Coordinates of C-alpha atoms in Angstrom, one line a residue:
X1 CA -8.9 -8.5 8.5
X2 CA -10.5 -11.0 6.1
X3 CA -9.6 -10.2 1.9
X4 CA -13.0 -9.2 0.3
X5 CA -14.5 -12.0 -1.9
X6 CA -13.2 -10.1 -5.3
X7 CA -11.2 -6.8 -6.0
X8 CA -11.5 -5.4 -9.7
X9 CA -8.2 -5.7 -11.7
X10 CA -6.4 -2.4 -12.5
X11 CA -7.2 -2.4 -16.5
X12 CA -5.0 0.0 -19.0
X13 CA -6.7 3.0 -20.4
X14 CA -5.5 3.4 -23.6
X15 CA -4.8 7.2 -24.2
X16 CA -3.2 9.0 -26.8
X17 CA -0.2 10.3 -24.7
X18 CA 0.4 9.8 -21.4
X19 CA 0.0 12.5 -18.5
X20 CA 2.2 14.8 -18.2
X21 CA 3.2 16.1 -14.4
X22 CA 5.0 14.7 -11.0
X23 CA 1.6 13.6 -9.8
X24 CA 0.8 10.5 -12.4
X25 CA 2.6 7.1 -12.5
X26 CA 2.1 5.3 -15.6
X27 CA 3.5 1.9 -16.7
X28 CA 4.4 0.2 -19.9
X29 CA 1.6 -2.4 -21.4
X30 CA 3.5 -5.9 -21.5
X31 CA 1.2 -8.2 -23.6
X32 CA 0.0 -11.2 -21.2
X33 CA -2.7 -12.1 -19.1
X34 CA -3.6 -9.9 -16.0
X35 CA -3.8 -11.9 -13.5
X36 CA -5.1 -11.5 -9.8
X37 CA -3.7 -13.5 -7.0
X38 CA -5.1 -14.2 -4.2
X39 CA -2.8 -15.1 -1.7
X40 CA -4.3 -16.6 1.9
X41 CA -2.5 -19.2 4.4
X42 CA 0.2 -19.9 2.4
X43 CA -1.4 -20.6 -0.9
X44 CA -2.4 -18.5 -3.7
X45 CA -5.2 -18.9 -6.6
X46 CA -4.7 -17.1 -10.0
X47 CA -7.6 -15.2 -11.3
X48 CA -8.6 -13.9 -14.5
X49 CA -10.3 -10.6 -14.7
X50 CA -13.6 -13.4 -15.7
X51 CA -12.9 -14.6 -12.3
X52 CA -11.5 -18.0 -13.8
X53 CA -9.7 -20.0 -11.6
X54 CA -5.8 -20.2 -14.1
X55 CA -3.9 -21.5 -11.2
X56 CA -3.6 -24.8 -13.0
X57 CA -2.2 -22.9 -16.2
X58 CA 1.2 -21.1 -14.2
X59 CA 1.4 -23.6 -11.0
X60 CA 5.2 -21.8 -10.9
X61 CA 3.3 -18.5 -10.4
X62 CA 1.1 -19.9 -7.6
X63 CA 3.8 -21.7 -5.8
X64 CA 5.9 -17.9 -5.5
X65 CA 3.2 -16.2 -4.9
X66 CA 2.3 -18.4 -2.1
X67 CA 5.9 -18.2 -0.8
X68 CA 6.0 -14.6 -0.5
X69 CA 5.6 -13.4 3.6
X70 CA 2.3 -12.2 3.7
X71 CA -0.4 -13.7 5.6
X72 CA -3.2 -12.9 2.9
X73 CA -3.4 -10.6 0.2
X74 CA -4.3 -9.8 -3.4
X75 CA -1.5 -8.7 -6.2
X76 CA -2.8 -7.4 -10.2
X77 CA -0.2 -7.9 -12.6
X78 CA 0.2 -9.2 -15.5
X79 CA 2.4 -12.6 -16.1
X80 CA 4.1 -12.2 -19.1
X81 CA 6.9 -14.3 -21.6
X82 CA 9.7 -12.8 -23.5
X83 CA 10.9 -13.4 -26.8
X84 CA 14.7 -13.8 -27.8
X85 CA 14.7 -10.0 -28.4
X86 CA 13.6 -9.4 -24.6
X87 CA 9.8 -8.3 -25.7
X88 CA 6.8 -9.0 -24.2
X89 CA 5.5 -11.8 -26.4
X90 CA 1.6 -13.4 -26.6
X91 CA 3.0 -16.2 -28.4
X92 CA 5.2 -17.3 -26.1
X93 CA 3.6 -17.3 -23.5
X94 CA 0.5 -19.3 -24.9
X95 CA 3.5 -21.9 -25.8
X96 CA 4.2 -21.4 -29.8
X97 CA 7.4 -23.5 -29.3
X98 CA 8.7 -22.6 -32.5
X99 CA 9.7 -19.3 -31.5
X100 CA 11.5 -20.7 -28.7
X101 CA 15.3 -20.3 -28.4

């Protein structure tokens, strides 16, 4: 089996509460970048929901994802940084040192 040139990312739905019942899963939004990566032979390319190629941006990233036992595959997440309090923070992630511990 061959991956498929391009899988949409999952994108949050922003809702006033969330579903009630033992048949929905929801998960908290972290604020990041969703990232796809596409994981084949080894190596794995970091996509943007634009398709942009961000590998380059989070080589760490890449290199674990490509380490991971799986022949080929795709993973949506999100790749997040946290703050000194433990929240998900923009900032740091796009490198605002000043905010660093």
């Amino acid at each position: 089996m061959t991956l498929p040139a391009w899988v949409s990312p999952q994108l949050a739905t922003l809702v006033a509460a969330a579903p009630v019942g033992d048949d929905w899963l929801h998960e908290v939004k972290l604020d990041g970048y969703r990232i796809l990566a596409r994981i084949e032979r080894g190596r794995a390319r970091l996509l943007t929901r634009n398709r942009q190629n961000w590998t380059d941006r989070f080589p760490a990233v890449a290199e674990a994802a490509g380490a991971l036992p799986v022949k080929e595959a795709f993973l949506d997440g999100e790749i997040v940084a946290f703050d000194r309090g433990g929240v998900s923070s923009f900032r740091t992630l796009a490198g605002d040192s000043s905010i660093l511990p």
